[in-house]
């Protein structure tokens, strides 16, 4: 087998240029040529993982099948490549240091002084290479978080510099920069790109390819000028113009020959082309969708769309496969009250009650759920959303006014949602939830079964609290059925109310398992119900 090839993606000028999307698009193109590809993200912050970060800091926390709390870019990698990532695909400075310090305490360094170079950089390099070797990938793409010039990312870039020497032509560097348009001058400016490349060169890294992020088309003269000033081959300067959906980026890059340049420069065969038929079919469907569907997402981070990234993407994929244009409206749960709940939700064809932690905005979620239930609007409760569904149902239908979750009231008279036994003695907050993929047995004949078409599924979790089985019989007798159960622990994973058209909650997060090529069945089924309601109106 040929050696694994390593591609690094760095960014300059400003953050938020979409390095993750460029890395995922390049990965997609190589994968669509038949190569086995994975993508890894290095985050320069000191947190050991992003699980302890709140969404205001870093957007959604993504969860991998093996239970790692990860950066949201891993969600892009999975959605683009239809692969599953693991703990090894997301490494932070904190984790690198934690590993090195553990080795030092064990005495592994045999009395040496432990330093950033070589010990931290060696640990970074080990994490890059072990991913490629272990799973025999043809390509490992590594995205370096942050911006070139940041103090934090320097050790990672030093490791890339060393790897270039070690790997020779098996290593390739892509640098993403920003080309702003200055309205007063009526011109786009390439100077920030030139400075950013200089910064990278001063760290010993010569990029092989540049991707210029821009809000308008750049002509060939500009690309050639950048190539000349930055020591990059003509034809290896790509542009990433703003597009209406991130899913157009792979085809935009393909048109510019991105994958061909990479393969040629890495001494690999360039014949043929990436087969993006299924991908293009998805884009075509998106374009052709005429009818709409209105989904209201009720959560406390309504002003922060990145907080619900995977839900937004899963909804948009499901809408496209149901031939609908999605109108997604984020409703702030803290702002919903008895007076405005109808006004807020009356246009909804479907309602999603978001996951989350803590009491803030909970009452708005109960009001939204009551409105949805009483007006028979398709409703999907995810994790905390499912727990709220259970609590609202207990209070309104089972007549248990004291029903609550012990997360909100540890002294509640009826803890219909309670802390899991194994969570009761946990003191450390990091990586200590019920995390990752667990099996779930789906009851035949249920709505969940109709959606999945099978009795055994596996979905990802991130929670501490759970449905309290002591109340199960009462719920079932009053019309809320437990239709998804963990076969080992008996934990309730899915509840639904069959007398309503689509009213279902999941303790797991199906949004983490929804890709462009393979949308999640529950989201598909929910969207279909919402589309039907839309057409009835
Ligand atoms: N806060 C709830 C729990 O820990 C729900 C978590 C979530 O929505 N991800 O169980």
Short mmCIF file of C-alpha atoms and ligand atoms in Angstrom, two decimals:
data_model
loop_
_atom_site.label_atom_id
_atom_site.label_comp_id
_atom_site.label_asym_id
_atom_site.label_seq_id
_atom_site.Cartn_x
_atom_site.Cartn_y
_atom_site.Cartn_z
CA UNK A 1 0.00 0.00 0.00
CA UNK A 2 1.19 3.51 -0.78
CA UNK A 3 2.21 5.74 2.13
CA UNK A 4 -0.43 7.82 3.85
CA UNK A 5 -0.43 11.39 2.57
CA UNK A 6 -0.81 14.28 5.00
CA UNK A 7 -2.49 17.56 4.09
CA UNK A 8 -2.49 20.54 6.45
CA UNK A 9 -4.99 23.38 6.28
CA UNK A 10 -4.04 26.65 7.97
CA UNK A 11 -5.75 30.02 7.98
CA UNK A 12 -4.64 33.62 8.01
CA UNK A 13 -5.77 37.27 8.12
CA UNK A 14 -8.95 36.64 10.15
CA UNK A 15 -10.77 33.72 11.73
CA UNK A 16 -14.12 32.33 10.58
CA UNK A 17 -13.07 32.00 6.94
CA UNK A 18 -14.32 28.44 6.76
CA UNK A 19 -11.16 26.34 7.07
CA UNK A 20 -13.32 23.44 8.17
CA UNK A 21 -15.46 23.66 5.05
CA UNK A 22 -12.40 23.88 2.78
CA UNK A 23 -10.80 20.90 4.54
CA UNK A 24 -14.07 18.95 4.27
CA UNK A 25 -14.52 19.90 0.60
CA UNK A 26 -11.01 18.79 -0.33
CA UNK A 27 -11.62 15.60 1.64
CA UNK A 28 -14.85 15.05 -0.25
CA UNK A 29 -13.15 15.45 -3.63
CA UNK A 30 -10.40 12.98 -2.75
CA UNK A 31 -12.89 10.53 -1.26
CA UNK A 32 -15.04 10.79 -4.40
CA UNK A 33 -12.00 9.63 -6.36
CA UNK A 34 -12.00 6.44 -4.33
CA UNK A 35 -9.46 7.31 -1.63
CA UNK A 36 -9.90 6.57 2.05
CA UNK A 37 -9.85 9.95 3.75
CA UNK A 38 -10.18 11.29 7.26
CA UNK A 39 -9.98 14.79 8.70
CA UNK A 40 -8.59 15.91 12.02
CA UNK A 41 -8.84 19.22 13.83
CA UNK A 42 -6.25 20.70 16.18
CA UNK A 43 -7.62 23.34 18.49
CA UNK A 44 -5.06 25.62 20.12
CA UNK A 45 -6.97 26.27 23.38
CA UNK A 46 -6.01 24.80 26.75
CA UNK A 47 -9.32 23.06 27.51
CA UNK A 48 -8.71 19.31 27.26
CA UNK A 49 -11.82 19.08 25.10
CA UNK A 50 -14.62 21.54 24.21
CA UNK A 51 -17.14 19.72 26.43
CA UNK A 52 -16.74 22.26 29.21
CA UNK A 53 -17.13 25.27 26.88
CA UNK A 54 -20.50 26.97 26.72
CA UNK A 55 -21.99 27.61 23.27
CA UNK A 56 -21.25 31.35 23.46
CA UNK A 57 -17.56 30.46 23.44
CA UNK A 58 -17.38 27.94 20.69
CA UNK A 59 -20.81 27.09 19.25
CA UNK A 60 -22.20 23.60 19.44
CA UNK A 61 -20.33 20.78 21.11
CA UNK A 62 -20.32 17.85 18.71
CA UNK A 63 -20.22 14.25 19.96
CA UNK A 64 -18.43 11.39 18.22
CA UNK A 65 -19.58 7.75 18.33
CA UNK A 66 -16.83 6.87 20.79
CA UNK A 67 -18.10 9.51 23.20
CA UNK A 68 -15.69 12.37 22.61
CA UNK A 69 -17.00 15.91 23.06
CA UNK A 70 -15.62 17.61 19.99
CA UNK A 71 -15.33 20.79 18.00
CA UNK A 72 -18.26 21.47 15.69
CA UNK A 73 -16.01 21.20 12.63
CA UNK A 74 -16.06 17.43 13.14
CA UNK A 75 -19.76 17.66 12.34
CA UNK A 76 -18.87 19.22 8.98
CA UNK A 77 -16.34 16.47 8.32
CA UNK A 78 -18.93 13.77 9.02
CA UNK A 79 -21.70 15.48 7.06
CA UNK A 80 -19.48 16.03 4.03
CA UNK A 81 -17.62 12.71 4.00
CA UNK A 82 -20.33 10.46 5.45
CA UNK A 83 -17.71 9.01 7.82
CA UNK A 84 -17.55 8.60 11.57
CA UNK A 85 -14.82 10.46 13.41
CA UNK A 86 -13.42 9.59 16.83
CA UNK A 87 -11.52 11.10 19.73
CA UNK A 88 -8.37 10.98 17.61
CA UNK A 89 -9.88 13.42 15.11
CA UNK A 90 -9.95 16.33 17.55
CA UNK A 91 -6.96 17.29 19.66
CA UNK A 92 -6.49 20.42 21.76
CA UNK A 93 -3.39 22.01 23.22
CA UNK A 94 -4.78 20.95 26.59
CA UNK A 95 -4.80 17.30 25.59
CA UNK A 96 -1.30 17.50 24.12
CA UNK A 97 0.04 18.98 27.36
CA UNK A 98 -1.96 16.54 29.48
CA UNK A 99 -0.36 13.61 27.62
CA UNK A 100 3.13 15.06 27.87
CA UNK A 101 2.76 15.83 31.56
CA UNK A 102 1.47 12.30 32.23
CA UNK A 103 4.51 10.89 30.44
CA UNK A 104 6.79 13.16 32.43
CA UNK A 105 5.20 12.01 35.72
CA UNK A 106 5.67 8.39 34.68
CA UNK A 107 9.34 9.10 34.09
CA UNK A 108 9.18 8.37 30.37
CA UNK A 109 11.55 11.23 29.53
CA UNK A 110 14.40 9.64 31.51
CA UNK A 111 15.57 12.75 33.29
CA UNK A 112 15.50 15.06 30.28
CA UNK A 113 14.21 18.63 30.49
CA UNK A 114 10.72 18.54 28.95
CA UNK A 115 10.31 21.35 26.41
CA UNK A 116 7.93 22.67 23.77
CA UNK A 117 10.44 21.56 21.15
CA UNK A 118 10.87 18.60 20.84
CA UNK A 119 8.42 17.11 23.39
CA UNK A 120 5.23 19.05 22.68
CA UNK A 121 5.88 19.09 18.94
CA UNK A 122 6.67 15.34 19.01
CA UNK A 123 3.38 14.67 20.76
CA UNK A 124 1.57 16.74 18.09
CA UNK A 125 3.34 14.83 15.31
CA UNK A 126 2.53 11.51 16.97
CA UNK A 127 -1.17 12.46 16.97
CA UNK A 128 -1.07 13.36 13.27
CA UNK A 129 0.74 10.24 12.17
CA UNK A 130 -0.96 7.66 14.38
CA UNK A 131 -4.32 8.52 12.84
CA UNK A 132 -3.04 7.74 9.36
CA UNK A 133 -1.16 4.58 10.25
CA UNK A 134 -3.73 2.99 12.54
CA UNK A 135 -6.65 3.04 10.14
CA UNK A 136 -4.61 2.92 6.93
CA UNK A 137 -5.99 6.10 5.44
CA UNK A 138 -4.76 7.26 2.05
CA UNK A 139 -5.14 10.88 3.17
CA UNK A 140 -5.20 12.50 6.58
CA UNK A 141 -6.25 16.13 6.38
CA UNK A 142 -5.35 18.14 9.47
CA UNK A 143 -6.98 21.49 10.07
CA UNK A 144 -5.02 23.78 12.39
CA UNK A 145 -7.46 25.92 14.36
CA UNK A 146 -6.84 29.62 14.93
CA UNK A 147 -4.99 32.05 12.70
CA UNK A 148 -1.33 32.08 11.67
CA UNK A 149 0.50 34.46 13.97
CA UNK A 150 -1.46 33.51 17.11
CA UNK A 151 0.83 32.62 19.99
CA UNK A 152 -1.31 29.57 20.73
CA UNK A 153 -0.97 27.89 17.36
CA UNK A 154 2.81 28.26 17.06
CA UNK A 155 3.72 24.75 18.36
CA UNK A 156 1.28 23.19 15.89
CA UNK A 157 2.82 25.11 13.00
CA UNK A 158 6.29 24.14 14.16
CA UNK A 159 5.17 20.50 14.09
CA UNK A 160 3.87 21.02 10.52
CA UNK A 161 7.23 22.53 9.54
CA UNK A 162 9.05 19.48 10.87
CA UNK A 163 6.61 17.08 9.22
CA UNK A 164 7.22 18.73 5.85
CA UNK A 165 10.85 17.71 6.13
CA UNK A 166 10.09 14.23 7.33
CA UNK A 167 7.32 13.47 4.86
CA UNK A 168 8.63 15.20 1.75
CA UNK A 169 6.11 14.88 -1.08
CA UNK A 170 3.71 13.04 1.19
CA UNK A 171 2.96 16.38 2.81
CA UNK A 172 0.95 19.26 1.36
CA UNK A 173 0.01 22.62 2.88
CA UNK A 174 -3.10 24.62 2.03
CA UNK A 175 -3.40 28.14 3.41
CA UNK A 176 -6.73 29.95 3.49
CA UNK A 177 -6.78 33.74 3.55
CA UNK A 178 -9.17 36.61 3.06
CA UNK A 179 -9.32 39.05 0.17
CA UNK A 180 -11.42 42.05 1.23
CA UNK A 181 -13.23 44.43 -1.08
CA UNK A 182 -12.58 48.05 -0.16
CA UNK A 183 -15.69 49.93 -1.24
CA UNK A 184 -14.10 53.42 -1.17
CA UNK A 185 -11.37 52.27 -3.55
CA UNK A 186 -13.67 50.00 -5.54
CA UNK A 187 -11.01 47.28 -5.40
CA UNK A 188 -10.23 43.95 -3.84
CA UNK A 189 -7.01 43.87 -1.85
CA UNK A 190 -4.47 41.06 -1.79
CA UNK A 191 -2.02 42.67 0.63
CA UNK A 192 -3.43 40.92 3.73
CA UNK A 193 -2.90 37.61 1.93
CA UNK A 194 0.70 38.51 1.10
CA UNK A 195 1.34 39.41 4.75
CA UNK A 196 -0.27 36.26 6.00
CA UNK A 197 1.83 34.07 3.69
CA UNK A 198 4.95 35.96 4.83
CA UNK A 199 4.00 35.19 8.42
CA UNK A 200 3.66 31.52 7.53
CA UNK A 201 6.97 31.56 5.65
CA UNK A 202 8.66 33.15 8.65
CA UNK A 203 7.63 30.02 10.58
CA UNK A 204 9.32 27.94 7.91
CA UNK A 205 6.22 26.83 6.03
CA UNK A 206 5.79 27.49 2.33
CA UNK A 207 2.17 26.83 1.34
CA UNK A 208 1.61 24.63 -1.72
CA UNK A 209 -1.83 26.01 -2.34
CA UNK A 210 -3.72 29.14 -1.41
CA UNK A 211 -7.48 29.47 -1.11
CA UNK A 212 -8.69 33.06 -1.18
CA UNK A 213 -11.98 33.66 0.57
CA UNK A 214 -13.84 36.50 -1.09
CA UNK A 215 -17.33 37.90 -1.42
CA UNK A 216 -16.91 38.49 -5.16
CA UNK A 217 -15.36 36.73 -8.14
CA UNK A 218 -11.60 37.33 -8.53
CA UNK A 219 -10.21 37.41 -12.06
CA UNK A 220 -7.16 35.44 -13.21
CA UNK A 221 -4.85 38.46 -13.00
CA UNK A 222 -5.47 38.74 -9.29
CA UNK A 223 -4.90 35.02 -8.71
CA UNK A 224 -1.69 35.13 -10.73
CA UNK A 225 -0.48 38.18 -8.86
CA UNK A 226 -1.02 36.39 -5.55
CA UNK A 227 0.82 33.33 -6.91
CA UNK A 228 3.78 35.49 -7.91
CA UNK A 229 4.04 37.36 -4.61
CA UNK A 230 3.55 34.28 -2.47
CA UNK A 231 5.85 31.78 -4.23
CA UNK A 232 2.91 29.57 -5.09
CA UNK A 233 2.57 27.89 -8.47
CA UNK A 234 0.13 29.53 -10.89
CA UNK A 235 -3.00 27.41 -10.93
CA UNK A 236 -2.58 26.52 -7.26
CA UNK A 237 -4.38 29.66 -6.11
CA UNK A 238 -8.08 28.88 -5.65
CA UNK A 239 -10.89 31.19 -4.73
CA UNK A 240 -13.74 30.47 -2.39
CA UNK A 241 -16.48 32.92 -3.29
CA UNK A 242 -19.47 33.21 -0.92
CA UNK A 243 -22.15 30.72 -1.99
CA UNK A 244 -25.72 30.17 -0.88
CA UNK A 245 -24.91 26.89 0.87
CA UNK A 246 -21.68 25.40 2.20
CA UNK A 247 -22.55 22.24 0.27
CA UNK A 248 -21.69 24.02 -2.98
CA UNK A 249 -18.07 24.43 -1.93
CA UNK A 250 -16.87 20.96 -3.09
CA UNK A 251 -18.24 21.48 -6.60
CA UNK A 252 -16.85 25.02 -6.67
CA UNK A 253 -13.41 23.64 -5.75
CA UNK A 254 -13.71 20.80 -8.25
CA UNK A 255 -14.33 23.30 -11.06
CA UNK A 256 -11.03 24.98 -10.18
CA UNK A 257 -9.17 21.67 -10.18
CA UNK A 258 -8.29 21.67 -6.49
CA UNK A 259 -8.04 17.89 -6.22
CA UNK A 260 -5.96 17.65 -9.42
CA UNK A 261 -3.41 20.15 -8.14
CA UNK A 262 -3.12 18.28 -4.84
CA UNK A 263 -2.70 14.89 -6.52
CA UNK A 264 -0.19 16.13 -9.07
CA UNK A 265 1.94 17.83 -6.45
CA UNK A 266 1.86 14.71 -4.29
CA UNK A 267 2.98 12.50 -7.16
CA UNK A 268 -0.30 10.67 -7.48
CA UNK A 269 -2.32 9.76 -10.57
CA UNK A 270 -4.49 12.64 -11.77
CA UNK A 271 -6.57 10.82 -14.42
CA UNK A 272 -10.33 10.58 -14.05
CA UNK A 273 -12.41 12.82 -11.85
CA UNK A 274 -14.20 12.82 -8.54
CA UNK A 275 -17.62 11.21 -8.81
CA UNK A 276 -19.98 13.65 -7.13
CA UNK A 277 -23.25 12.34 -8.65
CA UNK A 278 -25.07 11.76 -5.36
CA UNK A 279 -23.79 15.09 -4.04
CA UNK A 280 -24.94 16.95 -7.14
CA UNK A 281 -28.32 15.24 -6.93
CA UNK A 282 -28.67 16.72 -3.43
CA UNK A 283 -27.74 20.19 -4.69
CA UNK A 284 -30.17 19.85 -7.59
CA UNK A 285 -33.00 18.86 -5.26
CA UNK A 286 -32.20 21.87 -3.12
CA UNK A 287 -32.43 24.12 -6.15
CA UNK A 288 -35.63 22.56 -7.46
CA UNK A 289 -37.58 22.67 -4.18
CA UNK A 290 -40.55 24.96 -4.69
CA UNK A 291 -42.86 24.37 -1.75
CA UNK A 292 -41.86 25.59 1.68
CA UNK A 293 -42.00 24.22 5.21
CA UNK A 294 -41.79 26.30 8.36
CA UNK A 295 -39.96 24.87 11.34
CA UNK A 296 -39.66 26.69 14.66
CA UNK A 297 -36.68 25.75 16.80
CA UNK A 298 -37.29 26.65 20.44
CA UNK A 299 -34.13 27.09 22.48
CA UNK A 300 -32.28 29.52 24.73
CA UNK A 301 -29.49 30.25 22.24
CA UNK A 302 -31.79 31.59 19.52
CA UNK A 303 -29.40 34.48 18.84
CA UNK A 304 -26.56 32.04 18.26
CA UNK A 305 -27.26 29.73 15.29
CA UNK A 306 -23.92 27.89 15.74
CA UNK A 307 -25.24 26.56 19.05
CA UNK A 308 -27.62 24.28 17.13
CA UNK A 309 -25.42 23.65 14.09
CA UNK A 310 -26.10 19.92 13.71
CA UNK A 311 -29.86 20.34 14.23
CA UNK A 312 -29.98 23.08 11.61
CA UNK A 313 -28.05 20.93 9.16
CA UNK A 314 -30.12 17.80 9.85
CA UNK A 315 -33.32 19.83 9.32
CA UNK A 316 -32.03 21.34 6.12
CA UNK A 317 -30.96 17.93 4.75
CA UNK A 318 -34.35 16.42 5.62
CA UNK A 319 -36.18 19.37 4.02
CA UNK A 320 -34.19 19.01 0.80
CA UNK A 321 -34.86 15.27 0.56
CA UNK A 322 -38.56 16.05 1.14
CA UNK A 323 -38.37 18.57 -1.74
CA UNK A 324 -38.98 21.54 0.51
CA UNK A 325 -37.43 24.94 1.02
CA UNK A 326 -36.78 25.21 4.74
CA UNK A 327 -37.86 28.30 6.63
CA UNK A 328 -36.17 27.84 9.96
CA UNK A 329 -37.12 30.25 12.67
CA UNK A 330 -35.16 30.26 15.93
CA UNK A 331 -37.47 31.18 18.82
CA UNK A 332 -35.93 32.31 22.07
CA UNK A 333 -37.41 30.10 24.78
CA UNK A 334 -36.88 32.80 27.42
CA UNK A 335 -39.09 35.18 25.49
CA UNK A 336 -42.05 32.82 25.09
CA UNK A 337 -44.90 33.49 27.54
CA UNK A 338 -48.58 32.59 27.82
CA UNK A 339 -49.59 35.76 25.94
CA UNK A 340 -47.30 35.39 22.92
CA UNK A 341 -46.97 31.62 22.53
CA UNK A 342 -49.71 31.41 19.89
CA UNK A 343 -48.36 34.39 17.95
CA UNK A 344 -44.84 32.88 18.08
CA UNK A 345 -45.79 29.40 16.92
CA UNK A 346 -48.96 29.73 14.85
CA UNK A 347 -47.14 29.53 11.50
CA UNK A 348 -45.16 26.44 12.48
CA UNK A 349 -45.54 23.30 10.39
CA UNK A 350 -43.20 21.62 12.85
CA UNK A 351 -41.59 22.50 16.18
CA UNK A 352 -38.24 21.35 17.54
CA UNK A 353 -37.53 21.68 21.26
CA UNK A 354 -33.78 22.08 21.60
CA UNK A 355 -31.30 20.30 23.86
CA UNK A 356 -29.55 22.22 26.62
CA UNK A 357 -28.50 22.49 30.21
CA UNK A 358 -29.98 24.39 33.14
CA UNK A 359 -33.22 26.13 34.02
CA UNK A 360 -32.99 29.22 31.82
CA UNK A 361 -35.79 29.35 29.25
CA UNK A 362 -37.42 26.12 30.47
CA UNK A 363 -40.88 27.62 31.03
CA UNK A 364 -40.97 28.81 27.42
CA UNK A 365 -40.29 25.25 26.33
CA UNK A 366 -43.20 23.91 28.41
CA UNK A 367 -45.54 26.55 26.94
CA UNK A 368 -44.40 25.73 23.41
CA UNK A 369 -44.91 22.02 24.05
CA UNK A 370 -48.38 22.53 25.44
CA UNK A 371 -49.33 24.65 22.45
CA UNK A 372 -47.87 22.07 20.05
CA UNK A 373 -49.67 19.19 21.77
CA UNK A 374 -53.02 20.95 21.96
CA UNK A 375 -52.84 22.05 18.34
CA UNK A 376 -51.41 18.77 17.08
CA UNK A 377 -48.34 20.28 15.39
CA UNK A 378 -45.51 17.82 14.57
CA UNK A 379 -43.05 18.17 17.44
CA UNK A 380 -39.58 16.79 17.98
CA UNK A 381 -37.97 17.00 21.43
CA UNK A 382 -34.24 16.38 21.53
CA UNK A 383 -32.47 15.44 24.77
CA UNK A 384 -33.49 18.25 27.14
CA UNK A 385 -36.35 18.82 24.67
CA UNK A 386 -37.51 15.23 25.25
CA UNK A 387 -37.16 15.67 29.01
CA UNK A 388 -39.34 18.80 28.81
CA UNK A 389 -41.88 16.83 26.77
CA UNK A 390 -42.09 14.26 29.56
CA UNK A 391 -42.39 16.90 32.29
CA UNK A 392 -45.07 18.90 30.45
CA UNK A 393 -47.03 15.73 29.73
CA UNK A 394 -46.82 14.66 33.36
CA UNK A 395 -48.07 18.01 34.61
CA UNK A 396 -50.84 18.51 32.06
CA UNK A 397 -52.05 15.00 31.22
CA UNK A 398 -50.97 12.78 34.14
CA UNK A 399 -52.03 15.48 36.57
CA UNK A 400 -48.76 15.52 38.49
CA UNK A 401 -48.23 19.24 39.19
CA UNK A 402 -44.95 18.60 41.02
CA UNK A 403 -43.41 16.76 38.06
CA UNK A 404 -39.92 18.03 37.32
CA UNK A 405 -36.34 17.10 36.56
CA UNK A 406 -33.91 16.87 39.45
CA UNK A 407 -31.64 19.07 37.29
CA UNK A 408 -34.03 21.97 37.97
CA UNK A 409 -35.31 21.03 41.41
CA UNK A 410 -33.41 18.35 43.34
CA UNK A 411 -36.20 18.39 45.95
CA UNK A 412 -39.09 18.02 43.47
CA UNK A 413 -41.92 15.77 44.72
CA UNK A 414 -42.05 13.85 41.42
CA UNK A 415 -38.74 13.53 39.62
CA UNK A 416 -40.03 12.15 36.33
CA UNK A 417 -36.57 13.00 34.99
CA UNK A 418 -33.83 12.04 37.40
CA UNK A 419 -30.08 11.87 37.67
CA UNK A 420 -28.66 8.57 36.49
CA UNK A 421 -27.37 6.40 39.31
CA UNK A 422 -23.81 6.44 37.97
CA UNK A 423 -23.89 10.25 37.80
CA UNK A 424 -24.70 10.75 41.49
CA UNK A 425 -21.14 10.71 42.78
CA UNK A 426 -19.42 12.51 39.90
CA UNK A 427 -17.48 15.63 40.84
CA UNK A 428 -15.47 16.36 37.68
CA UNK A 429 -17.50 18.04 34.95
CA UNK A 430 -15.23 17.19 31.98
CA UNK A 431 -16.07 14.11 29.86
CA UNK A 432 -18.24 12.66 32.64
CA UNK A 433 -21.70 12.61 31.03
CA UNK A 434 -23.32 9.62 29.33
CA UNK A 435 -21.53 10.15 26.05
CA UNK A 436 -21.36 8.56 22.63
CA UNK A 437 -23.31 5.95 20.73
CA UNK A 438 -25.53 3.42 22.50
CA UNK A 439 -27.84 0.80 21.06
CA UNK A 440 -31.55 1.40 21.20
CA UNK A 441 -34.28 -1.21 20.67
CA UNK A 442 -37.20 0.30 18.76
CA UNK A 443 -40.71 -1.09 19.37
CA UNK A 444 -42.40 -2.47 16.28
CA UNK A 445 -45.44 -0.51 15.16
CA UNK A 446 -44.24 2.75 16.70
CA UNK A 447 -43.64 6.05 14.93
CA UNK A 448 -39.92 5.60 15.57
CA UNK A 449 -40.10 2.18 13.91
CA UNK A 450 -41.93 3.67 10.94
CA UNK A 451 -39.11 6.19 10.60
CA UNK A 452 -36.14 3.85 11.04
CA UNK A 453 -37.69 0.74 9.49
CA UNK A 454 -35.78 -1.47 11.94
CA UNK A 455 -35.77 -2.51 15.57
CA UNK A 456 -32.11 -1.91 16.38
CA UNK A 457 -30.51 1.50 16.00
CA UNK A 458 -27.54 3.25 17.52
CA UNK A 459 -27.50 6.97 18.29
CA UNK A 460 -25.27 9.35 20.24
CA UNK A 461 -25.84 10.73 23.71
CA UNK A 462 -24.73 13.64 25.84
CA UNK A 463 -26.65 13.92 29.10
CA UNK A 464 -26.68 13.19 32.83
CA UNK A 465 -30.42 12.90 33.49
CA UNK A 466 -32.90 10.34 32.21
CA UNK A 467 -36.53 9.28 32.12
CA UNK A 468 -37.47 7.83 35.53
CA UNK A 469 -38.70 4.27 34.93
CA UNK A 470 -40.79 4.35 38.14
CA UNK A 471 -43.31 6.44 36.21
CA UNK A 472 -43.23 4.43 33.00
CA UNK A 473 -46.54 2.58 33.49
CA UNK A 474 -48.43 5.76 34.28
CA UNK A 475 -47.11 7.49 31.17
CA UNK A 476 -47.92 4.55 28.96
CA UNK A 477 -51.45 4.25 30.41
CA UNK A 478 -52.02 7.95 29.67
CA UNK A 479 -50.91 7.80 26.05
CA UNK A 480 -47.19 8.62 26.13
CA UNK A 481 -45.41 5.45 25.01
CA UNK A 482 -41.80 4.51 25.57
CA UNK A 483 -40.85 3.15 22.16
CA UNK A 484 -37.07 3.15 22.29
CA UNK A 485 -35.26 1.37 25.10
CA UNK A 486 -31.58 0.72 25.73
CA UNK A 487 -31.38 -3.10 25.72
CA UNK A 488 -28.68 -3.27 28.44
CA UNK A 489 -29.74 -0.62 30.93
CA UNK A 490 -33.51 -0.37 30.24
CA UNK A 491 -33.11 3.40 29.96
CA UNK A 492 -35.91 5.03 27.98
CA UNK A 493 -34.47 6.62 24.84
CA UNK A 494 -37.62 7.46 22.83
CA UNK A 495 -41.09 8.60 23.91
CA UNK A 496 -44.02 9.35 21.63
CA UNK A 497 -47.74 10.10 21.75
CA UNK A 498 -49.39 7.96 19.05
CA UNK A 499 -52.72 9.76 19.14
CA UNK A 500 -51.00 12.93 17.86
CA UNK A 501 -49.76 13.19 14.29
CA UNK A 502 -46.03 13.39 15.15
CA UNK A 503 -45.05 14.00 18.74
CA UNK A 504 -41.78 12.33 19.63
CA UNK A 505 -38.83 12.93 21.90
CA UNK A 506 -35.41 11.30 21.96
CA UNK A 507 -32.98 11.19 24.85
CA UNK A 508 -30.26 10.80 22.22
CA UNK A 509 -29.13 13.34 19.63
CA UNK A 510 -30.06 12.04 16.17
CA UNK A 511 -28.76 15.27 14.63
CA UNK A 512 -25.16 14.06 15.11
CA UNK A 513 -25.90 11.21 12.76
CA UNK A 514 -27.26 12.96 9.69
CA UNK A 515 -25.17 13.54 6.59
CA UNK A 516 -25.71 14.95 3.12
CA UNK A 517 -25.78 11.48 1.58
CA UNK A 518 -27.54 9.78 4.47
CA UNK A 519 -30.05 12.04 6.27
CA UNK A 520 -31.26 10.85 9.67
CA UNK A 521 -34.53 8.83 9.46
CA UNK A 522 -36.19 10.60 12.40
CA UNK A 523 -35.55 14.02 10.89
CA UNK A 524 -36.84 12.71 7.55
CA UNK A 525 -40.03 11.42 9.13
CA UNK A 526 -40.55 14.61 11.16
CA UNK A 527 -40.06 16.75 8.05
CA UNK A 528 -42.51 14.64 6.09
CA UNK A 529 -45.16 15.17 8.78
CA UNK A 530 -44.42 18.91 8.81
CA UNK A 531 -44.69 19.05 5.01
CA UNK A 532 -48.04 17.26 5.16
CA UNK A 533 -49.35 19.75 7.70
CA UNK A 534 -48.08 22.59 5.52
CA UNK A 535 -50.03 21.24 2.54
CA UNK A 536 -53.19 20.75 4.58
CA UNK A 537 -53.27 24.40 5.61
N1 LIG B 1 -29.40 18.77 30.77
C1 LIG B 1 -29.93 17.51 30.36
C2 LIG B 1 -29.13 16.35 30.91
O1 LIG B 1 -27.98 16.51 31.28
C3 LIG B 1 -30.04 17.42 28.86
C4 LIG B 1 -28.73 17.48 28.14
C5 LIG B 1 -28.86 17.77 26.66
O2 LIG B 1 -29.88 18.29 26.20
N2 LIG B 1 -27.84 17.48 25.91
O3 LIG B 1 -29.61 15.25 30.98
#
